[in-house]
XYZ file of C-alpha atoms in Angstrom:
516
model
C -0.116 -0.151 0.056
C 2.839 2.482 0.948
C 4.314 1.625 -2.178
C 1.384 2.477 -4.075
C 1.058 5.576 -2.695
C 4.668 6.463 -3.482
C 4.080 6.003 -6.927
C 0.965 8.095 -6.804
C 2.650 10.846 -5.397
C 5.405 10.097 -7.998
C 3.093 10.634 -10.686
C 1.293 13.771 -9.098
C 5.037 15.323 -8.827
C 5.810 14.627 -12.410
C 2.818 15.722 -13.791
C 2.846 19.092 -11.761
C 6.620 19.617 -12.723
C 5.661 18.867 -16.577
C 2.377 21.144 -16.177
C 4.724 23.919 -14.915
C 6.929 23.807 -17.975
C 4.103 23.384 -20.343
C 2.710 26.380 -18.332
C 5.735 28.314 -19.182
C 5.768 27.212 -23.059
C 2.001 28.087 -23.385
C 2.389 31.274 -21.753
C 5.029 32.185 -24.330
C 2.770 30.829 -26.878
C 0.193 33.217 -25.842
C 2.587 36.205 -25.763
C 3.412 34.822 -29.473
C 0.028 34.822 -30.624
C -0.490 38.121 -29.215
C 2.466 39.720 -31.055
C 1.493 37.787 -34.393
C -2.155 39.177 -34.027
C -0.964 42.634 -33.491
C 1.316 42.570 -36.544
C -0.920 40.606 -38.850
C -4.330 40.463 -37.268
C -6.607 38.266 -39.256
C -5.031 39.438 -42.979
C -4.716 37.229 -45.918
C -0.955 37.198 -44.724
C -2.037 35.609 -41.531
C -4.305 33.034 -43.495
C -1.579 32.392 -45.826
C 1.084 31.706 -42.800
C -1.325 29.507 -40.763
C -1.733 27.246 -43.587
C 2.162 26.970 -44.288
C 2.187 26.229 -40.778
C -0.356 23.928 -40.097
C 0.366 21.376 -42.779
C 3.741 20.446 -41.232
C 2.266 21.144 -37.927
C -0.217 18.562 -38.453
C 2.209 15.975 -39.728
C 4.259 16.814 -36.369
C 1.612 16.186 -33.955
C 0.570 12.933 -36.179
C 4.542 11.652 -36.084
C 5.597 13.307 -33.030
C 3.205 14.028 -30.253
C 0.563 11.294 -31.667
C 1.016 8.215 -33.462
C 4.947 7.788 -33.413
C 5.250 8.507 -29.143
C 2.177 6.451 -28.694
C 3.921 3.365 -30.429
C 7.421 4.086 -29.226
C 6.904 4.518 -25.621
C 5.158 1.302 -24.570
C 7.895 -0.742 -26.852
C 10.773 1.262 -25.306
C 9.273 0.708 -22.004
C 8.971 -2.904 -22.503
C 13.025 -2.982 -23.694
C 13.652 -1.105 -20.697
C 12.010 -3.270 -18.341
C 13.117 -6.788 -20.132
C 16.507 -6.044 -21.872
C 20.015 -4.829 -20.664
C 20.877 -1.323 -21.657
C 23.157 -2.227 -24.697
C 20.335 -3.536 -26.275
C 18.127 -0.598 -25.614
C 20.765 1.591 -27.153
C 20.834 -0.755 -30.313
C 17.009 -0.398 -30.408
C 17.082 3.450 -30.323
C 19.880 3.649 -33.051
C 17.856 1.617 -35.200
C 14.385 3.655 -34.728
C 16.860 6.945 -34.995
C 17.810 5.761 -38.274
C 14.764 4.429 -39.613
C 12.617 7.208 -38.751
C 15.009 9.894 -39.724
C 15.421 8.372 -43.424
C 11.702 8.243 -43.782
C 11.151 11.555 -42.704
C 14.011 13.390 -44.772
C 12.279 11.638 -47.931
C 8.753 12.872 -46.476
C 10.565 16.648 -46.422
C 11.916 16.656 -49.442
C 8.650 15.312 -51.327
C 6.454 17.901 -49.281
C 9.052 21.018 -50.583
C 9.120 19.905 -54.088
C 5.192 19.413 -54.032
C 4.149 22.197 -52.083
C 1.967 23.925 -54.597
C -0.082 20.388 -54.783
C -0.473 20.501 -50.950
C -1.941 23.602 -50.797
C -4.491 22.498 -53.547
C -5.170 19.614 -51.273
C -5.387 21.336 -47.818
C -6.377 24.970 -48.760
C -8.251 24.282 -52.435
C -10.031 27.690 -51.908
C -6.569 29.601 -52.129
C -6.776 28.723 -55.874
C -9.093 31.483 -56.753
C -6.295 34.036 -55.497
C -2.811 33.269 -57.374
C -1.001 35.848 -55.055
C -2.444 33.687 -51.714
C -1.329 30.593 -53.220
C 2.188 31.567 -54.319
C 2.674 33.086 -50.776
C 1.275 30.081 -49.240
C 3.533 27.661 -51.383
C 6.738 29.549 -50.810
C 6.404 29.967 -46.859
C 5.436 25.814 -46.984
C 8.867 25.122 -48.539
C 10.610 26.866 -45.697
C 8.429 25.354 -42.945
C 8.284 21.883 -44.090
C 11.782 20.691 -43.009
C 10.479 21.412 -39.399
C 8.636 18.051 -39.445
C 12.205 16.322 -39.460
C 13.371 18.434 -37.102
C 10.558 18.465 -34.338
C 9.777 14.303 -34.933
C 13.496 13.701 -34.033
C 13.245 16.392 -31.056
C 9.930 14.109 -30.136
C 12.178 10.665 -30.381
C 14.527 12.435 -27.793
C 11.849 13.383 -25.618
C 9.937 10.186 -25.524
C 13.153 8.635 -24.425
C 13.504 11.039 -21.536
C 10.095 10.753 -20.317
C 10.450 7.091 -20.456
C 13.521 7.429 -18.027
C 11.728 9.815 -15.846
C 13.143 13.214 -17.057
C 10.240 15.006 -17.957
C 10.803 18.738 -17.534
C 13.159 19.342 -20.334
C 10.849 17.678 -22.713
C 8.088 19.695 -21.661
C 9.820 22.989 -21.878
C 11.231 22.251 -25.308
C 7.961 23.473 -27.249
C 8.738 26.919 -25.405
C 11.676 27.387 -28.350
C 8.971 27.465 -30.860
C 7.563 30.338 -29.281
C 10.459 32.120 -28.708
C 11.847 31.893 -31.968
C 8.285 33.352 -33.490
C 8.469 36.047 -31.148
C 11.863 36.843 -32.043
C 11.371 36.350 -35.732
C 8.065 38.772 -35.469
C 9.949 41.504 -33.448
C 13.371 41.282 -35.236
C 13.329 39.937 -38.554
C 9.861 41.241 -40.258
C 11.883 44.554 -41.366
C 14.273 42.314 -43.486
C 11.441 40.272 -45.406
C 9.239 41.478 -48.031
C 6.252 40.590 -47.299
C 6.980 40.190 -43.801
C 5.291 37.519 -43.083
C 8.263 35.153 -44.631
C 9.717 35.845 -41.252
C 7.735 33.798 -39.474
C 8.255 30.921 -41.694
C 12.094 31.212 -41.177
C 11.512 31.518 -37.237
C 9.613 28.008 -37.829
C 13.041 26.641 -39.056
C 14.913 28.145 -36.652
C 12.637 26.513 -33.940
C 13.264 23.260 -35.263
C 17.110 23.492 -35.083
C 17.121 24.960 -31.620
C 14.369 22.399 -30.229
C 16.686 19.526 -31.457
C 19.925 20.825 -30.336
C 18.649 21.124 -26.814
C 17.706 17.743 -26.418
C 20.920 15.882 -27.740
C 23.348 16.831 -25.086
C 20.799 15.417 -22.286
C 20.695 12.177 -24.237
C 24.642 12.065 -24.548
C 24.323 12.482 -20.584
C 22.470 9.452 -20.016
C 24.129 7.228 -22.285
C 21.241 6.958 -25.042
C 22.641 9.230 -27.801
C 21.469 7.863 -30.869
C 23.829 6.589 -33.766
C 21.487 6.601 -36.586
C 21.145 3.279 -38.150
C 18.678 1.875 -41.178
C 16.819 -0.774 -38.845
C 14.006 -1.739 -41.012
C 14.132 -5.572 -40.184
C 14.722 -4.940 -36.675
C 12.065 -6.497 -34.380
C 11.392 -3.540 -32.423
C 11.333 -1.080 -35.366
C 8.995 -3.455 -36.915
C 7.042 -3.602 -33.971
C 6.508 0.300 -33.722
C 5.787 0.654 -37.357
C 2.984 -1.967 -36.758
C 1.861 -0.125 -33.993
C 2.458 3.429 -35.569
C 0.570 2.744 -38.957
C -3.028 2.585 -37.701
C -2.382 4.953 -34.977
C -1.265 7.808 -37.393
C -5.283 7.888 -37.751
C -6.469 6.729 -34.796
C -4.664 9.210 -32.353
C -5.113 12.225 -34.240
C -8.713 12.762 -35.092
C -8.683 16.020 -33.583
C -6.000 17.214 -35.902
C -7.468 16.039 -39.021
C -10.788 17.613 -38.310
C -8.874 20.854 -37.700
C -7.293 20.328 -40.994
C -10.615 19.239 -42.817
C -12.027 22.623 -41.048
C -9.022 24.500 -42.900
C -10.031 22.914 -46.530
C -13.438 24.579 -45.882
C -12.431 27.892 -44.347
C -10.634 28.389 -47.305
C -13.455 28.770 -49.212
C -15.162 31.404 -46.403
C -14.380 34.765 -46.260
C -10.800 36.105 -45.348
C -9.924 35.889 -41.793
C -12.105 32.817 -41.177
C -8.589 30.676 -40.944
C -7.183 33.020 -38.748
C -10.391 33.202 -36.452
C -10.292 29.385 -36.209
C -6.566 29.604 -35.475
C -6.799 32.182 -32.589
C -9.882 30.158 -30.922
C -8.035 27.044 -31.120
C -4.723 28.350 -29.516
C -6.966 29.702 -26.698
C -8.944 26.407 -26.154
C -5.143 24.719 -26.351
C -4.093 26.086 -23.407
C -5.639 24.120 -20.868
C -5.294 21.191 -22.940
C -1.598 21.390 -23.731
C -0.850 22.222 -20.045
C -2.935 19.694 -18.470
C -4.130 17.108 -20.856
C -0.908 16.531 -22.832
C 1.256 16.853 -19.391
C -1.034 14.172 -17.685
C -1.104 11.720 -20.693
C 2.827 12.077 -21.181
C 3.337 11.039 -17.809
C 0.884 8.260 -17.498
C 2.088 6.542 -20.731
C 5.152 5.141 -19.677
C 3.507 4.360 -16.253
C 0.656 2.382 -18.237
C 3.164 0.594 -20.361
C 5.139 -0.381 -17.247
C 2.066 -1.820 -15.378
C 0.774 -3.715 -18.586
C 4.500 -5.142 -19.155
C 4.103 -6.406 -15.435
C 0.491 -7.657 -16.153
C -0.542 -5.099 -12.747
C -4.040 -4.770 -13.974
C -4.989 -2.740 -10.614
C -2.313 -0.526 -10.958
C -3.236 -0.126 -14.557
C -6.719 0.729 -13.518
C -6.381 2.952 -11.020
C -3.606 5.022 -12.814
C -6.351 5.623 -15.333
C -9.096 6.343 -12.937
C -6.578 9.272 -11.326
C -5.916 10.889 -14.495
C -9.445 10.894 -15.397
C -10.374 12.432 -12.174
C -7.876 15.179 -12.535
C -8.747 16.077 -16.114
C -12.559 16.159 -15.251
C -11.500 18.534 -12.151
C -9.550 20.841 -14.589
C -11.502 20.671 -17.924
C -15.199 20.890 -16.897
C -14.281 24.559 -15.272
C -12.444 25.583 -17.636
C -14.692 24.898 -20.330
C -17.419 26.699 -18.635
C -15.105 29.877 -17.970
C -14.033 30.079 -21.702
C -17.741 29.616 -23.040
C -18.832 32.717 -20.746
C -15.784 34.597 -20.980
C -14.736 34.421 -24.777
C -14.939 37.655 -25.678
C -13.255 39.389 -22.820
C -10.522 36.706 -23.135
C -9.980 37.604 -26.723
C -10.306 41.313 -26.402
C -7.667 41.542 -23.443
C -5.393 39.239 -25.497
C -5.650 40.463 -29.123
C -7.594 43.661 -29.494
C -4.417 45.442 -30.176
C -2.735 46.858 -33.601
C -4.687 45.303 -36.695
C -7.161 43.284 -34.677
C -10.607 44.682 -35.105
C -13.617 44.468 -33.352
C -15.312 42.325 -35.779
C -12.236 39.857 -35.762
C -13.049 39.612 -31.617
C -16.422 38.949 -32.321
C -16.089 36.244 -35.033
C -13.054 34.583 -33.032
C -15.255 34.461 -30.025
C -17.926 32.487 -31.657
C -15.396 29.660 -32.722
C -13.904 29.785 -29.231
C -17.651 28.978 -27.530
C -17.685 26.259 -29.977
C -14.099 24.748 -29.286
C -15.052 25.231 -25.338
C -17.876 22.780 -25.656
C -15.363 20.007 -26.658
C -12.636 21.067 -24.142
C -13.539 18.139 -21.877
C -13.599 15.451 -24.855
C -10.089 16.830 -25.955
C -8.566 16.603 -22.560
C -10.023 12.951 -22.135
C -9.090 11.653 -25.078
C -5.745 12.492 -24.501
C -5.660 10.285 -21.358
C -7.739 7.514 -22.385
C -6.182 6.744 -25.713
C -2.794 5.674 -23.711
C -5.042 3.015 -22.098
C -5.014 1.249 -25.347
C -1.604 2.305 -26.846
C -0.047 1.382 -23.465
C -1.472 -2.098 -24.436
C -0.430 -2.135 -27.984
C -3.667 -2.023 -28.874
C -4.153 0.092 -32.071
C -7.408 -1.806 -33.323
C -9.852 -0.137 -31.446
C -8.829 3.184 -31.553
C -8.633 3.362 -34.907
C -12.414 2.210 -35.426
C -13.423 4.567 -33.076
C -11.654 7.551 -34.923
C -13.133 6.197 -38.160
C -16.729 6.880 -36.491
C -15.648 10.195 -34.810
C -14.271 11.499 -38.136
C -16.937 10.368 -40.189
C -19.381 12.231 -37.817
C -17.151 15.298 -37.812
C -17.157 15.339 -41.946
C -20.901 15.244 -41.734
C -21.641 17.928 -39.140
C -18.958 20.136 -40.958
C -21.372 20.146 -43.967
C -24.438 20.755 -41.687
C -23.090 23.403 -39.560
C -21.133 25.442 -41.823
C -24.006 26.910 -43.832
C -25.773 28.606 -40.904
C -22.742 29.040 -38.622
C -19.979 29.663 -41.142
C -16.350 29.130 -39.436
C -17.872 28.464 -35.948
C -20.114 25.418 -37.148
C -16.669 24.003 -38.115
C -15.414 24.254 -34.627
C -18.898 23.069 -33.341
C -18.459 19.768 -35.688
C -14.985 19.359 -34.152
C -16.172 19.531 -30.521
C -18.885 17.033 -30.965
C -17.158 14.424 -32.716
C -14.368 14.691 -30.490
C -17.187 13.798 -27.594
C -17.743 10.668 -29.376
C -14.661 9.834 -29.645
C -13.942 10.448 -26.034
C -17.097 8.416 -25.084
C -16.249 5.303 -27.388
C -12.738 5.109 -26.019
C -13.989 5.120 -22.454
C -16.877 2.369 -22.938
C -14.093 0.501 -24.914
C -11.905 0.395 -21.724
C -14.926 -0.472 -19.739
C -16.316 -3.211 -21.850
C -12.488 -5.102 -22.121
C -12.835 -4.556 -18.268
C -9.570 -2.770 -18.734
C -10.284 -0.087 -16.779
C -13.057 0.057 -13.592
C -13.808 3.235 -12.012
C -13.243 3.713 -8.433
C -16.157 3.800 -5.755
C -17.425 7.479 -5.718
C -16.444 8.625 -8.981
C -19.651 9.319 -10.345
C -20.416 11.226 -7.055
C -17.182 13.019 -7.704
C -18.145 14.200 -11.367
C -21.534 15.370 -10.348
C -20.047 17.768 -7.581
C -17.487 19.102 -10.243
C -20.358 19.831 -12.496
C -22.537 21.348 -9.989
C -19.505 23.459 -8.638
C -18.313 24.440 -12.406
C -22.265 25.689 -12.860
C -22.171 27.579 -9.357
C -18.910 29.253 -11.039
C -20.401 29.832 -14.483
C -23.546 31.584 -12.966
C -21.442 34.104 -10.917
C -19.139 34.638 -14.255
C -22.099 35.282 -16.201
C -23.844 37.809 -13.881
C -20.820 39.743 -13.237
C -19.325 39.947 -16.670
C -19.799 42.961 -18.236
C -21.157 43.346 -21.738
C -18.894 42.863 -24.740
C -19.027 46.305 -26.103
C -17.400 47.351 -22.726
C -14.722 45.242 -23.373
C -13.991 46.552 -26.819
C -13.735 50.039 -25.783
C -11.617 49.595 -22.549
C -7.980 50.145 -22.660
C -5.703 47.273 -21.877
C -5.077 47.960 -18.177
C -9.146 47.907 -17.455
C -9.304 44.679 -19.666
C -6.718 42.829 -17.822
C -8.017 44.494 -14.344
C -11.464 43.070 -15.158
C -10.646 39.844 -16.358
C -8.288 39.431 -13.514
C -11.084 39.812 -10.965
C -13.518 37.599 -12.903
C -10.769 35.043 -13.113
C -9.594 35.083 -9.502
C -13.092 35.302 -8.634
C -14.558 32.376 -10.624
C -11.587 29.990 -9.442
C -12.337 31.036 -5.688
C -15.895 30.097 -6.166
C -15.302 26.911 -7.653
C -12.532 25.924 -4.877
C -15.242 26.879 -2.171
C -18.079 24.964 -3.812
C -15.730 21.814 -4.243
C -14.925 22.218 -0.479
C -18.543 22.526 0.719
C -19.380 19.559 -1.330
C -16.970 17.490 0.411
C -13.948 17.258 -2.534
C -10.675 17.222 -0.823
C -7.043 16.894 -2.285
C -6.890 13.526 -0.603
C -9.505 12.019 -2.979
C -7.179 12.795 -6.089
C -4.561 10.475 -4.117
C -7.175 7.270 -3.330
């Protein structure tokens, strides 16, 4: 019992550490988006960069944070538990060589076929030759980021498996730092100025990979790349990874489909979706990704040891923590969407209209925030057991629903309809993942979980009522100075948090419930 408590304590500490590092990175990301919005707003230049960056960024999330990590970590954990360090090192060498060569070929192909990729992912740009030309040139600059960041993800997965969480969590900050620096320092040197952002992405990729390598050398796992297509461990990863490419990244594919449809909508629609998605991803990245990254190695280890009870308890702990954070965050973002956006982005070339339009899609994304975050901890329940078939089937259903809802909602709701379709399809995805774990008897909720969730919903509802009645009209937020916006938003956030915590305490929820 004491050993289990110690393990739970280490998980909480690791999640807290990763969350702190991720929070720092996300704050820098917020500053990055504020600066980009101030310089480029929702102009055609912003739209072109977001498409040129979204394509390699989507592939990054597929290869790096998504399917590759989900497939690589369980196999690496198995090697770590059952084989000696020399065999682990040989395995890492073959993975690095195989992944690196495949991604190098893919990057070259992406650079050469940039105009075709734009036609596939933003066909609406073909009606505007200048938009098409700018986006194609920027995509040729940003596409190699895929190779660099995927190798960075390989290094991060190794360090996470060996419980070095902090550095891997902080590494994404270098993308934000690079884009901030590019916007402030490099834009005067480029015509049009938006090309500075594309080069900022490349600088970020080099910086992120360079940061990780010395630490791998320090722990004796610096890869010496070797081609390993026939290596048993590599083949196992590929077997897990290929279907997982689709299964673990439904939300990203949905966002890309949104971009395809949004390219036919009025100029600014892509930017409105981007800014609202970035705000909704703040809690997702800080908590959802952090907790998912921390529990995956633990779940893989428990599966390797056939410890079903520890496996289930770890999942239950992660789900409770997500519920505790995601539901109030969703309520808060829905009610405070325009105040948050006005405070962060209503500067420079961002107009009142931009804030109102972005607010519509942020409200829609906020409805799916709990589902987005739950997927991050439910999916590892499958991939840690090297089960990719079930998540893929679930992903097909969710993506099919998303495509159908896109067509239904885009006409009456325009870009906000695309965000709403993504939220609803993600809710279906999360629900089916949960039901699958229950059906396979992999996960059994601890006693009192339903009551816990009910109390959280009630507390979040009370907080939402307080925020709704004390929030000033949107017109006031749009005319207030930056100081007034920050002052009023801070009061609302702090006040809402106090109301939520007091409501939880009065309902009987205590910190100890997250350790039981």
